[in-house]
PDB file of N, CA, C and O in Angstrom, chain B, residues numbered from 101:
ATOM      1  N   ARG B 101      45.841 -12.156  17.367  1.00  0.00           N
ATOM      2  CA  ARG B 101      46.275 -11.499  18.573  1.00  0.00           C
ATOM      3  C   ARG B 101      45.098 -10.951  19.352  1.00  0.00           C
ATOM      4  O   ARG B 101      45.110 -10.918  20.582  1.00  0.00           O
ATOM      5  N   GLN B 102      44.085 -10.521  18.625  1.00  0.00           N
ATOM      6  CA  GLN B 102      42.947  -9.895  19.277  1.00  0.00           C
ATOM      7  C   GLN B 102      41.811 -10.877  19.500  1.00  0.00           C
ATOM      8  O   GLN B 102      40.726 -10.482  19.927  1.00  0.00           O
ATOM      9  N   GLY B 103      42.041 -12.120  19.225  1.00  0.00           N
ATOM     10  CA  GLY B 103      41.024 -13.136  19.448  1.00  0.00           C
ATOM     11  C   GLY B 103      39.986 -13.222  18.347  1.00  0.00           C
ATOM     12  O   GLY B 103      38.910 -13.779  18.562  1.00  0.00           O
ATOM     13  N   GLU B 104      40.281 -12.685  17.175  1.00  0.00           N
ATOM     14  CA  GLU B 104      39.345 -12.755  16.058  1.00  0.00           C
ATOM     15  C   GLU B 104      39.438 -14.123  15.401  1.00  0.00           C
ATOM     16  O   GLU B 104      40.354 -14.904  15.659  1.00  0.00           O
ATOM     17  N   GLY B 105      38.476 -14.381  14.557  1.00  0.00           N
ATOM     18  CA  GLY B 105      38.465 -15.643  13.838  1.00  0.00           C
ATOM     19  C   GLY B 105      39.517 -15.684  12.740  1.00  0.00           C
ATOM     20  O   GLY B 105      40.136 -14.673  12.407  1.00  0.00           O
ATOM     21  N   LEU B 106      39.697 -16.838  12.205  1.00  0.00           N
ATOM     22  CA  LEU B 106      40.694 -17.050  11.159  1.00  0.00           C
ATOM     23  C   LEU B 106      40.161 -16.681   9.779  1.00  0.00           C
ATOM     24  O   LEU B 106      40.928 -16.288   8.899  1.00  0.00           O
ATOM     25  N   SER B 107      38.857 -16.806   9.589  1.00  0.00           N
ATOM     26  CA  SER B 107      38.283 -16.622   8.255  1.00  0.00           C
ATOM     27  C   SER B 107      38.331 -15.175   7.781  1.00  0.00           C
ATOM     28  O   SER B 107      38.538 -14.929   6.592  1.00  0.00           O
ATOM     29  N   LYS B 108      38.147 -14.224   8.671  1.00  0.00           N
ATOM     30  CA  LYS B 108      38.133 -12.814   8.259  1.00  0.00           C
ATOM     31  C   LYS B 108      39.476 -12.363   7.699  1.00  0.00           C
ATOM     32  O   LYS B 108      39.505 -11.790   6.610  1.00  0.00           O
ATOM     33  N   PRO B 109      40.599 -12.596   8.396  1.00  0.00           N
ATOM     34  CA  PRO B 109      41.891 -12.197   7.813  1.00  0.00           C
ATOM     35  C   PRO B 109      42.219 -12.945   6.517  1.00  0.00           C
ATOM     36  O   PRO B 109      42.822 -12.375   5.608  1.00  0.00           O
ATOM     37  N   LEU B 110      41.824 -14.214   6.432  1.00  0.00           N
ATOM     38  CA  LEU B 110      42.087 -14.973   5.208  1.00  0.00           C
ATOM     39  C   LEU B 110      41.290 -14.419   4.034  1.00  0.00           C
ATOM     40  O   LEU B 110      41.801 -14.352   2.916  1.00  0.00           O
ATOM     41  N   SER B 111      40.054 -14.024   4.274  1.00  0.00           N
ATOM     42  CA  SER B 111      39.246 -13.482   3.179  1.00  0.00           C
ATOM     43  C   SER B 111      39.723 -12.089   2.772  1.00  0.00           C
ATOM     44  O   SER B 111      39.584 -11.703   1.612  1.00  0.00           O
ATOM     45  N   GLU B 112      40.279 -11.339   3.709  1.00  0.00           N
ATOM     46  CA  GLU B 112      40.782 -10.006   3.389  1.00  0.00           C
ATOM     47  C   GLU B 112      42.042 -10.056   2.528  1.00  0.00           C
ATOM     48  O   GLU B 112      42.285  -9.146   1.735  1.00  0.00           O
ATOM     49  N   THR B 113      42.841 -11.106   2.678  1.00  0.00           N
ATOM     50  CA  THR B 113      44.055 -11.205   1.870  1.00  0.00           C
ATOM     51  C   THR B 113      43.752 -11.528   0.416  1.00  0.00           C
ATOM     52  O   THR B 113      44.549 -11.209  -0.466  1.00  0.00           O
ATOM     53  N   ARG B 114      42.620 -12.152   0.154  1.00  0.00           N
ATOM     54  CA  ARG B 114      42.181 -12.545  -1.194  1.00  0.00           C
ATOM     55  C   ARG B 114      43.171 -13.516  -1.867  1.00  0.00           C
ATOM     56  O   ARG B 114      43.238 -13.605  -3.093  1.00  0.00           O
ATOM     57  N   ILE B 115      43.917 -14.222  -1.050  1.00  0.00           N
ATOM     58  CA  ILE B 115      44.813 -15.247  -1.585  1.00  0.00           C
ATOM     59  C   ILE B 115      44.076 -16.578  -1.697  1.00  0.00           C
ATOM     60  O   ILE B 115      44.257 -17.328  -2.656  1.00  0.00           O
ATOM     61  N   PHE B 116      43.250 -16.850  -0.704  1.00  0.00           N
ATOM     62  CA  PHE B 116      42.526 -18.113  -0.653  1.00  0.00           C
ATOM     63  C   PHE B 116      41.190 -17.979  -1.366  1.00  0.00           C
ATOM     64  O   PHE B 116      40.594 -16.902  -1.362  1.00  0.00           O
ATOM     65  N   PRO B 117      40.713 -19.055  -1.977  1.00  0.00           N
ATOM     66  CA  PRO B 117      39.410 -19.009  -2.650  1.00  0.00           C
ATOM     67  C   PRO B 117      38.294 -18.705  -1.645  1.00  0.00           C
ATOM     68  O   PRO B 117      38.395 -19.035  -0.463  1.00  0.00           O
ATOM     69  N   SER B 118      37.242 -18.077  -2.138  1.00  0.00           N
ATOM     70  CA  SER B 118      36.149 -17.681  -1.253  1.00  0.00           C
ATOM     71  C   SER B 118      35.450 -18.893  -0.644  1.00  0.00           C
ATOM     72  O   SER B 118      34.966 -18.836   0.486  1.00  0.00           O
ATOM     73  N   MET B 119      35.400 -19.998  -1.407  1.00  0.00           N
ATOM     74  CA  MET B 119      34.774 -21.200  -0.863  1.00  0.00           C
ATOM     75  C   MET B 119      35.523 -21.684   0.373  1.00  0.00           C
ATOM     76  O   MET B 119      34.903 -22.092   1.355  1.00  0.00           O
ATOM     77  N   ALA B 120      36.844 -21.642   0.328  1.00  0.00           N
ATOM     78  CA  ALA B 120      37.636 -22.108   1.468  1.00  0.00           C
ATOM     79  C   ALA B 120      37.425 -21.210   2.671  1.00  0.00           C
ATOM     80  O   ALA B 120      37.272 -21.701   3.790  1.00  0.00           O
ATOM     81  N   THR B 121      37.414 -19.909   2.460  1.00  0.00           N
ATOM     82  CA  THR B 121      37.225 -19.008   3.603  1.00  0.00           C
ATOM     83  C   THR B 121      35.819 -19.122   4.174  1.00  0.00           C
ATOM     84  O   THR B 121      35.627 -18.991   5.383  1.00  0.00           O
ATOM     85  N   GLN B 122      34.833 -19.364   3.314  1.00  0.00           N
ATOM     86  CA  GLN B 122      33.470 -19.547   3.808  1.00  0.00           C
ATOM     87  C   GLN B 122      33.349 -20.832   4.622  1.00  0.00           C
ATOM     88  O   GLN B 122      32.681 -20.856   5.655  1.00  0.00           O
ATOM     89  N   LEU B 123      33.992 -21.894   4.156  1.00  0.00           N
ATOM     90  CA  LEU B 123      33.959 -23.147   4.911  1.00  0.00           C
ATOM     91  C   LEU B 123      34.693 -23.009   6.239  1.00  0.00           C
ATOM     92  O   LEU B 123      34.279 -23.592   7.241  1.00  0.00           O
ATOM     93  N   ILE B 124      35.770 -22.247   6.252  1.00  0.00           N
ATOM     94  CA  ILE B 124      36.486 -22.002   7.506  1.00  0.00           C
ATOM     95  C   ILE B 124      35.593 -21.219   8.461  1.00  0.00           C
ATOM     96  O   ILE B 124      35.566 -21.496   9.660  1.00  0.00           O
ATOM     97  N   GLN B 125      34.867 -20.247   7.933  1.00  0.00           N
ATOM     98  CA  GLN B 125      33.957 -19.464   8.765  1.00  0.00           C
ATOM     99  C   GLN B 125      32.865 -20.349   9.358  1.00  0.00           C
ATOM    100  O   GLN B 125      32.523 -20.208  10.532  1.00  0.00           O
ATOM    101  N   VAL B 126      32.321 -21.253   8.559  1.00  0.00           N
ATOM    102  CA  VAL B 126      31.301 -22.178   9.063  1.00  0.00           C
ATOM    103  C   VAL B 126      31.898 -23.081  10.139  1.00  0.00           C
ATOM    104  O   VAL B 126      31.255 -23.343  11.155  1.00  0.00           O
ATOM    105  N   GLY B 127      33.122 -23.557   9.920  1.00  0.00           N
ATOM    106  CA  GLY B 127      33.779 -24.400  10.911  1.00  0.00           C
ATOM    107  C   GLY B 127      34.038 -23.670  12.215  1.00  0.00           C
ATOM    108  O   GLY B 127      33.924 -24.253  13.293  1.00  0.00           O
ATOM    109  N   GLU B 128      34.383 -22.405  12.119  1.00  0.00           N
ATOM    110  CA  GLU B 128      34.611 -21.612  13.335  1.00  0.00           C
ATOM    111  C   GLU B 128      33.321 -21.424  14.115  1.00  0.00           C
ATOM    112  O   GLU B 128      33.294 -21.567  15.337  1.00  0.00           O
ATOM    113  N   ARG B 129      32.263 -21.105  13.402  1.00  0.00           N
ATOM    114  CA  ARG B 129      30.982 -20.857  14.072  1.00  0.00           C
ATOM    115  C   ARG B 129      30.404 -22.123  14.697  1.00  0.00           C
ATOM    116  O   ARG B 129      29.798 -22.076  15.767  1.00  0.00           O
ATOM    117  N   SER B 130      30.597 -23.249  14.022  1.00  0.00           N
ATOM    118  CA  SER B 130      30.027 -24.491  14.536  1.00  0.00           C
ATOM    119  C   SER B 130      30.933 -25.175  15.552  1.00  0.00           C
ATOM    120  O   SER B 130      30.498 -26.090  16.251  1.00  0.00           O
ATOM    121  N   GLY B 131      32.186 -24.743  15.639  1.00  0.00           N
ATOM    122  CA  GLY B 131      33.116 -25.363  16.575  1.00  0.00           C
ATOM    123  C   GLY B 131      33.800 -26.599  16.022  1.00  0.00           C
ATOM    124  O   GLY B 131      34.421 -27.354  16.770  1.00  0.00           O
ATOM    125  N   HIS B 132      33.691 -26.809  14.727  1.00  0.00           N
ATOM    126  CA  HIS B 132      34.298 -27.978  14.084  1.00  0.00           C
ATOM    127  C   HIS B 132      35.296 -27.525  13.022  1.00  0.00           C
ATOM    128  O   HIS B 132      35.231 -27.957  11.871  1.00  0.00           O
ATOM    129  N   LEU B 133      36.206 -26.660  13.415  1.00  0.00           N
ATOM    130  CA  LEU B 133      37.167 -26.091  12.461  1.00  0.00           C
ATOM    131  C   LEU B 133      38.085 -27.161  11.898  1.00  0.00           C
ATOM    132  O   LEU B 133      38.375 -27.160  10.701  1.00  0.00           O
ATOM    133  N   GLU B 134      38.544 -28.069  12.737  1.00  0.00           N
ATOM    134  CA  GLU B 134      39.477 -29.102  12.264  1.00  0.00           C
ATOM    135  C   GLU B 134      38.837 -29.978  11.196  1.00  0.00           C
ATOM    136  O   GLU B 134      39.461 -30.277  10.178  1.00  0.00           O
ATOM    137  N   GLU B 135      37.595 -30.389  11.426  1.00  0.00           N
ATOM    138  CA  GLU B 135      36.907 -31.234  10.441  1.00  0.00           C
ATOM    139  C   GLU B 135      36.666 -30.466   9.140  1.00  0.00           C
ATOM    140  O   GLU B 135      36.763 -31.030   8.050  1.00  0.00           O
ATOM    141  N   MET B 136      36.353 -29.178   9.265  1.00  0.00           N
ATOM    142  CA  MET B 136      36.115 -28.371   8.068  1.00  0.00           C
ATOM    143  C   MET B 136      37.412 -28.176   7.280  1.00  0.00           C
ATOM    144  O   MET B 136      37.391 -28.196   6.049  1.00  0.00           O
ATOM    145  N   LEU B 137      38.521 -27.991   7.959  1.00  0.00           N
ATOM    146  CA  LEU B 137      39.807 -27.861   7.265  1.00  0.00           C
ATOM    147  C   LEU B 137      40.172 -29.161   6.559  1.00  0.00           C
ATOM    148  O   LEU B 137      40.729 -29.135   5.461  1.00  0.00           O
ATOM    149  N   GLN B 138      39.864 -30.289   7.176  1.00  0.00           N
ATOM    150  CA  GLN B 138      40.115 -31.570   6.519  1.00  0.00           C
ATOM    151  C   GLN B 138      39.232 -31.726   5.291  1.00  0.00           C
ATOM    152  O   GLN B 138      39.664 -32.259   4.269  1.00  0.00           O
ATOM    153  N   ARG B 139      37.997 -31.260   5.395  1.00  0.00           N
ATOM    154  CA  ARG B 139      37.088 -31.327   4.247  1.00  0.00           C
ATOM    155  C   ARG B 139      37.607 -30.450   3.108  1.00  0.00           C
ATOM    156  O   ARG B 139      37.576 -30.855   1.946  1.00  0.00           O
ATOM    157  N   ILE B 140      38.082 -29.254   3.439  1.00  0.00           N
ATOM    158  CA  ILE B 140      38.650 -28.353   2.424  1.00  0.00           C
ATOM    159  C   ILE B 140      39.857 -29.003   1.759  1.00  0.00           C
ATOM    160  O   ILE B 140      40.004 -28.956   0.538  1.00  0.00           O
ATOM    161  N   ALA B 141      40.720 -29.610   2.573  1.00  0.00           N
ATOM    162  CA  ALA B 141      41.901 -30.289   2.021  1.00  0.00           C
ATOM    163  C   ALA B 141      41.486 -31.413   1.087  1.00  0.00           C
ATOM    164  O   ALA B 141      42.098 -31.598   0.035  1.00  0.00           O
ATOM    165  N   GLY B 142      40.462 -32.162   1.452  1.00  0.00           N
ATOM    166  CA  GLY B 142      39.973 -33.247   0.597  1.00  0.00           C
ATOM    167  C   GLY B 142      39.425 -32.744  -0.720  1.00  0.00           C
ATOM    168  O   GLY B 142      39.666 -33.334  -1.773  1.00  0.00           O
ATOM    169  N   ILE B 143      38.680 -31.641  -0.655  1.00  0.00           N
ATOM    170  CA  ILE B 143      38.099 -31.064  -1.877  1.00  0.00           C
ATOM    171  C   ILE B 143      39.203 -30.630  -2.835  1.00  0.00           C
ATOM    172  O   ILE B 143      39.156 -30.943  -4.025  1.00  0.00           O
ATOM    173  N   TYR B 144      40.184 -29.917  -2.323  1.00  0.00           N
ATOM    174  CA  TYR B 144      41.253 -29.427  -3.198  1.00  0.00           C
ATOM    175  C   TYR B 144      42.183 -30.549  -3.655  1.00  0.00           C
ATOM    176  O   TYR B 144      42.765 -30.463  -4.736  1.00  0.00           O
ATOM    177  N   GLN B 145      42.330 -31.594  -2.853  1.00  0.00           N
ATOM    178  CA  GLN B 145      43.115 -32.752  -3.284  1.00  0.00           C
ATOM    179  C   GLN B 145      42.432 -33.441  -4.467  1.00  0.00           C
ATOM    180  O   GLN B 145      43.095 -33.866  -5.412  1.00  0.00           O
ATOM    181  N   GLN B 146      41.109 -33.547  -4.407  1.00  0.00           N
ATOM    182  CA  GLN B 146      40.370 -34.137  -5.528  1.00  0.00           C
ATOM    183  C   GLN B 146      40.509 -33.280  -6.782  1.00  0.00           C
ATOM    184  O   GLN B 146      40.649 -33.813  -7.883  1.00  0.00           O
ATOM    185  N   GLU B 147      40.474 -31.961  -6.625  1.00  0.00           N
ATOM    186  CA  GLU B 147      40.646 -31.081  -7.779  1.00  0.00           C
ATOM    187  C   GLU B 147      42.027 -31.234  -8.401  1.00  0.00           C
ATOM    188  O   GLU B 147      42.164 -31.273  -9.624  1.00  0.00           O
ATOM    189  N   VAL B 148      43.044 -31.319  -7.555  1.00  0.00           N
ATOM    190  CA  VAL B 148      44.414 -31.490  -8.060  1.00  0.00           C
ATOM    191  C   VAL B 148      44.539 -32.826  -8.788  1.00  0.00           C
ATOM    192  O   VAL B 148      45.138 -32.898  -9.862  1.00  0.00           O
ATOM    193  N   ASP B 149      43.975 -33.880  -8.204  1.00  0.00           N
ATOM    194  CA  ASP B 149      44.036 -35.192  -8.850  1.00  0.00           C
ATOM    195  C   ASP B 149      43.330 -35.178 -10.198  1.00  0.00           C
ATOM    196  O   ASP B 149      43.827 -35.748 -11.169  1.00  0.00           O
ATOM    197  N   THR B 150      42.177 -34.530 -10.258  1.00  0.00           N
ATOM    198  CA  THR B 150      41.431 -34.451 -11.517  1.00  0.00           C
ATOM    199  C   THR B 150      42.217 -33.697 -12.584  1.00  0.00           C
ATOM    200  O   THR B 150      42.309 -34.147 -13.726  1.00  0.00           O
ATOM    201  N   HIS B 151      42.780 -32.557 -12.213  1.00  0.00           N
ATOM    202  CA  HIS B 151      43.555 -31.775 -13.188  1.00  0.00           C
ATOM    203  C   HIS B 151      44.813 -32.518 -13.626  1.00  0.00           C
ATOM    204  O   HIS B 151      45.213 -32.438 -14.787  1.00  0.00           O
ATOM    205  N   LEU B 152      45.433 -33.237 -12.700  1.00  0.00           N
ATOM    206  CA  LEU B 152      46.632 -34.000 -13.045  1.00  0.00           C
ATOM    207  C   LEU B 152      46.304 -35.134 -13.998  1.00  0.00           C
ATOM    208  O   LEU B 152      47.058 -35.393 -14.936  1.00  0.00           O
ATOM    209  N   LYS B 153      45.186 -35.816 -13.772  1.00  0.00           N
ATOM    210  CA  LYS B 153      44.778 -36.887 -14.691  1.00  0.00           C
ATOM    211  C   LYS B 153      44.477 -36.333 -16.076  1.00  0.00           C
ATOM    212  O   LYS B 153      44.825 -36.952 -17.081  1.00  0.00           O
ATOM    213  N   ARG B 154      43.831 -35.171 -16.135  1.00  0.00           N
ATOM    214  CA  ARG B 154      43.556 -34.558 -17.436  1.00  0.00           C
ATOM    215  C   ARG B 154      44.844 -34.185 -18.154  1.00  0.00           C
ATOM    216  O   ARG B 154      44.983 -34.413 -19.355  1.00  0.00           O
ATOM    217  N   LEU B 155      45.782 -33.613 -17.412  1.00  0.00           N
ATOM    218  CA  LEU B 155      47.056 -33.221 -18.004  1.00  0.00           C
ATOM    219  C   LEU B 155      47.809 -34.435 -18.529  1.00  0.00           C
ATOM    220  O   LEU B 155      48.339 -34.409 -19.640  1.00  0.00           O
ATOM    221  N   LEU B 156      47.858 -35.495 -17.734  1.00  0.00           N
ATOM    222  CA  LEU B 156      48.541 -36.714 -18.182  1.00  0.00           C
ATOM    223  C   LEU B 156      47.824 -37.338 -19.366  1.00  0.00           C
ATOM    224  O   LEU B 156      48.460 -37.922 -20.244  1.00  0.00           O
ATOM    225  N   GLY B 157      46.503 -37.218 -19.394  1.00  0.00           N
ATOM    226  CA  GLY B 157      45.744 -37.729 -20.537  1.00  0.00           C
ATOM    227  C   GLY B 157      46.073 -36.983 -21.814  1.00  0.00           C
ATOM    228  O   GLY B 157      46.025 -37.563 -22.898  1.00  0.00           O
ATOM    229  N   LEU B 158      46.406 -35.703 -21.705  1.00  0.00           N
ATOM    230  CA  LEU B 158      46.777 -34.924 -22.884  1.00  0.00           C
ATOM    231  C   LEU B 158      48.228 -35.134 -23.279  1.00  0.00           C
ATOM    232  O   LEU B 158      48.561 -35.105 -24.463  1.00  0.00           O
ATOM    233  N   VAL B 159      49.093 -35.343 -22.299  1.00  0.00           N
ATOM    234  CA  VAL B 159      50.522 -35.480 -22.570  1.00  0.00           C
ATOM    235  C   VAL B 159      50.851 -36.874 -23.124  1.00  0.00           C
ATOM    236  O   VAL B 159      51.779 -37.020 -23.919  1.00  0.00           O
ATOM    237  N   GLU B 160      50.110 -37.873 -22.717  1.00  0.00           N
ATOM    238  CA  GLU B 160      50.407 -39.245 -23.127  1.00  0.00           C
ATOM    239  C   GLU B 160      50.422 -39.437 -24.649  1.00  0.00           C
ATOM    240  O   GLU B 160      51.376 -40.026 -25.157  1.00  0.00           O
ATOM    241  N   PRO B 161      49.418 -38.972 -25.401  1.00  0.00           N
ATOM    242  CA  PRO B 161      49.485 -39.130 -26.864  1.00  0.00           C
ATOM    243  C   PRO B 161      50.667 -38.392 -27.489  1.00  0.00           C
ATOM    244  O   PRO B 161      51.252 -38.869 -28.462  1.00  0.00           O
ATOM    245  N   VAL B 162      51.017 -37.245 -26.944  1.00  0.00           N
ATOM    246  CA  VAL B 162      52.152 -36.491 -27.481  1.00  0.00           C
ATOM    247  C   VAL B 162      53.439 -37.289 -27.295  1.00  0.00           C
ATOM    248  O   VAL B 162      54.263 -37.349 -28.207  1.00  0.00           O
ATOM    249  N   ILE B 163      53.618 -37.892 -26.145  1.00  0.00           N
ATOM    250  CA  ILE B 163      54.810 -38.707 -25.889  1.00  0.00           C
ATOM    251  C   ILE B 163      54.846 -39.904 -26.831  1.00  0.00           C
ATOM    252  O   ILE B 163      55.908 -40.252 -27.347  1.00  0.00           O
ATOM    253  N   ILE B 164      53.701 -40.533 -27.059  1.00  0.00           N
ATOM    254  CA  ILE B 164      53.648 -41.687 -27.972  1.00  0.00           C
ATOM    255  C   ILE B 164      54.033 -41.256 -29.389  1.00  0.00           C
ATOM    256  O   ILE B 164      54.760 -41.978 -30.071  1.00  0.00           O
ATOM    257  N   ILE B 165      53.565 -40.107 -29.839  1.00  0.00           N
ATOM    258  CA  ILE B 165      53.905 -39.621 -31.189  1.00  0.00           C
ATOM    259  C   ILE B 165      55.393 -39.316 -31.288  1.00  0.00           C
ATOM    260  O   ILE B 165      56.024 -39.646 -32.292  1.00  0.00           O
ATOM    261  N   ILE B 166      55.959 -38.696 -30.268  1.00  0.00           N
ATOM    262  CA  ILE B 166      57.397 -38.388 -30.282  1.00  0.00           C
ATOM    263  C   ILE B 166      58.216 -39.670 -30.342  1.00  0.00           C
ATOM    264  O   ILE B 166      59.181 -39.748 -31.102  1.00  0.00           O
ATOM    265  N   ILE B 167      57.852 -40.666 -29.561  1.00  0.00           N
ATOM    266  CA  ILE B 167      58.573 -41.946 -29.588  1.00  0.00           C
ATOM    267  C   ILE B 167      58.430 -42.596 -30.958  1.00  0.00           C
ATOM    268  O   ILE B 167      59.396 -43.156 -31.479  1.00  0.00           O
ATOM    269  N   ALA B 168      57.236 -42.530 -31.550  1.00  0.00           N
ATOM    270  CA  ALA B 168      57.020 -43.110 -32.879  1.00  0.00           C
ATOM    271  C   ALA B 168      57.886 -42.420 -33.929  1.00  0.00           C
ATOM    272  O   ALA B 168      58.409 -43.080 -34.827  1.00  0.00           O
ATOM    273  N   VAL B 169      58.042 -41.112 -33.828  1.00  0.00           N
ATOM    274  CA  VAL B 169      58.896 -40.385 -34.772  1.00  0.00           C
ATOM    275  C   VAL B 169      60.350 -40.824 -34.618  1.00  0.00           C
ATOM    276  O   VAL B 169      61.028 -41.053 -35.620  1.00  0.00           O
ATOM    277  N   PHE B 170      60.839 -40.945 -33.395  1.00  0.00           N
ATOM    278  CA  PHE B 170      62.220 -41.383 -33.180  1.00  0.00           C
ATOM    279  C   PHE B 170      62.452 -42.798 -33.701  1.00  0.00           C
ATOM    280  O   PHE B 170      63.477 -43.072 -34.324  1.00  0.00           O
ATOM    281  N   VAL B 171      61.509 -43.689 -33.449  1.00  0.00           N
ATOM    282  CA  VAL B 171      61.647 -45.071 -33.943  1.00  0.00           C
ATOM    283  C   VAL B 171      61.625 -45.076 -35.470  1.00  0.00           C
ATOM    284  O   VAL B 171      62.384 -45.813 -36.099  1.00  0.00           O
ATOM    285  N   SER B 172      60.764 -44.262 -36.064  1.00  0.00           N
ATOM    286  CA  SER B 172      60.707 -44.189 -37.533  1.00  0.00           C
ATOM    287  C   SER B 172      62.018 -43.673 -38.113  1.00  0.00           C
ATOM    288  O   SER B 172      62.481 -44.174 -39.137  1.00  0.00           O
ATOM    289  N   ILE B 173      62.614 -42.685 -37.471  1.00  0.00           N
ATOM    290  CA  ILE B 173      63.904 -42.155 -37.936  1.00  0.00           C
ATOM    291  C   ILE B 173      64.981 -43.229 -37.852  1.00  0.00           C
ATOM    292  O   ILE B 173      65.793 -43.360 -38.768  1.00  0.00           O
ATOM    293  N   ILE B 174      64.998 -43.983 -36.792  1.00  0.00           N
ATOM    294  CA  ILE B 174      65.999 -45.059 -36.652  1.00  0.00           C
ATOM    295  C   ILE B 174      65.788 -46.124 -37.712  1.00  0.00           C
ATOM    296  O   ILE B 174      66.747 -46.587 -38.327  1.00  0.00           O
ATOM    297  N   ILE B 175      64.543 -46.514 -37.930  1.00  0.00           N
ATOM    298  CA  ILE B 175      64.268 -47.535 -38.949  1.00  0.00           C
ATOM    299  C   ILE B 175      64.633 -47.025 -40.338  1.00  0.00           C
ATOM    300  O   ILE B 175      65.219 -47.765 -41.128  1.00  0.00           O
ATOM    301  N   LEU B 176      64.297 -45.775 -40.649  1.00  0.00           N
ATOM    302  CA  LEU B 176      64.647 -45.213 -41.955  1.00  0.00           C
ATOM    303  C   LEU B 176      66.154 -45.122 -42.142  1.00  0.00           C
ATOM    304  O   LEU B 176      66.652 -45.359 -43.242  1.00  0.00           O
ATOM    305  N   SER B 177      66.882 -44.786 -41.097  1.00  0.00           N
ATOM    306  CA  SER B 177      68.336 -44.720 -41.232  1.00  0.00           C
ATOM    307  C   SER B 177      68.928 -46.104 -41.481  1.00  0.00           C
ATOM    308  O   SER B 177      69.890 -46.228 -42.238  1.00  0.00           O
ATOM    309  N   ILE B 178      68.387 -47.127 -40.874  1.00  0.00           N
ATOM    310  CA  ILE B 178      68.876 -48.495 -41.114  1.00  0.00           C
ATOM    311  C   ILE B 178      68.545 -48.933 -42.540  1.00  0.00           C
ATOM    312  O   ILE B 178      69.382 -49.532 -43.216  1.00  0.00           O
ATOM    313  N   VAL B 179      67.332 -48.638 -42.998  1.00  0.00           N
ATOM    314  CA  VAL B 179      66.934 -49.011 -44.360  1.00  0.00           C
ATOM    315  C   VAL B 179      67.779 -48.260 -45.386  1.00  0.00           C
ATOM    316  O   VAL B 179      68.186 -48.842 -46.391  1.00  0.00           O
ATOM    317  N   MET B 180      68.047 -46.977 -45.144  1.00  0.00           N
ATOM    318  CA  MET B 180      68.883 -46.203 -46.054  1.00  0.00           C
ATOM    319  C   MET B 180      70.307 -46.749 -46.091  1.00  0.00           C
ATOM    320  O   MET B 180      70.938 -46.748 -47.148  1.00  0.00           O
ATOM    321  N   LEU B 181      70.816 -47.208 -44.967  1.00  0.00           N
ATOM    322  CA  LEU B 181      72.149 -47.801 -44.915  1.00  0.00           C
ATOM    323  C   LEU B 181      72.190 -49.084 -45.731  1.00  0.00           C
ATOM    324  O   LEU B 181      73.150 -49.331 -46.461  1.00  0.00           O
ATOM    325  N   ILE B 182      71.152 -49.897 -45.607  1.00  0.00           N
ATOM    326  CA  ILE B 182      71.091 -51.151 -46.373  1.00  0.00           C
ATOM    327  C   ILE B 182      71.000 -50.850 -47.871  1.00  0.00           C
ATOM    328  O   ILE B 182      71.685 -51.484 -48.674  1.00  0.00           O
ATOM    329  N   LEU B 183      70.160 -49.888 -48.246  1.00  0.00           N
ATOM    330  CA  LEU B 183      70.049 -49.551 -49.666  1.00  0.00           C
ATOM    331  C   LEU B 183      71.325 -48.913 -50.207  1.00  0.00           C
ATOM    332  O   LEU B 183      71.676 -49.127 -51.367  1.00  0.00           O
ATOM    333  N   ALA B 184      72.015 -48.143 -49.394  1.00  0.00           N
ATOM    334  CA  ALA B 184      73.275 -47.541 -49.827  1.00  0.00           C
ATOM    335  C   ALA B 184      74.361 -48.596 -49.978  1.00  0.00           C
ATOM    336  O   ALA B 184      75.261 -48.433 -50.802  1.00  0.00           O
ATOM    337  N   SER B 185      74.300 -49.650 -49.220  1.00  0.00           N
ATOM    338  CA  SER B 185      75.326 -50.698 -49.333  1.00  0.00           C
ATOM    339  C   SER B 185      75.182 -51.466 -50.644  1.00  0.00           C
ATOM    340  O   SER B 185      76.147 -52.078 -51.104  1.00  0.00           O
ATOM    341  N   ASN B 186      74.003 -51.446 -51.250  1.00  0.00           N
ATOM    342  CA  ASN B 186      73.837 -52.108 -52.550  1.00  0.00           C
ATOM    343  C   ASN B 186      74.551 -51.336 -53.664  1.00  0.00           C
ATOM    344  O   ASN B 186      74.885 -51.931 -54.688  1.00  0.00           O
ATOM    345  N   ASP B 187      74.788 -50.073 -53.500  1.00  0.00           N
ATOM    346  CA  ASP B 187      75.457 -49.258 -54.506  1.00  0.00           C
ATOM    347  C   ASP B 187      76.972 -49.401 -54.475  1.00  0.00           C
ATOM    348  O   ASP B 187      77.655 -48.968 -55.404  1.00  0.00           O
ATOM    349  N   ILE B 188      77.499 -49.999 -53.424  1.00  0.00           N
ATOM    350  CA  ILE B 188      78.937 -50.151 -53.296  1.00  0.00           C
ATOM    351  C   ILE B 188      79.409 -51.252 -54.262  1.00  0.00           C
ATOM    352  O   ILE B 188      78.852 -52.349 -54.301  1.00  0.00           O
ATOM    353  N   VAL B 189      80.449 -50.924 -55.035  1.00  0.00           N
ATOM    354  CA  VAL B 189      80.997 -51.888 -56.000  1.00  0.00           C
ATOM    355  C   VAL B 189      82.143 -52.635 -55.322  1.00  0.00           C
ATOM    356  O   VAL B 189      83.024 -52.026 -54.716  1.00  0.00           O
ATOM    357  N   PHE B 190      82.118 -53.954 -55.434  1.00  0.00           N
ATOM    358  CA  PHE B 190      83.178 -54.766 -54.829  1.00  0.00           C
ATOM    359  C   PHE B 190      84.276 -55.022 -55.793  1.00  0.00           C
ATOM    360  O   PHE B 190      85.253 -55.689 -55.453  1.00  0.00           O
TER     361      PHE B 190
END
């Protein structure tokens, strides 16, 4: 409302990382705010992608083990059924 820059109020809220507010401040001073905001978006998109790949890399083996346990239970139940059928007297 008073014609101040965007970076000062954002840094005062302490919601946004300091790197983002500093880059916004540089963009305001240089007159290239739009390009700087796109650069910030790109940086954080890369961070999200990296963290997501790491998370999926950790979750994938757990899912494989769970599936292996379920398949083993099914196979054991079939084998137990076959062995139990041998005990039946005709």
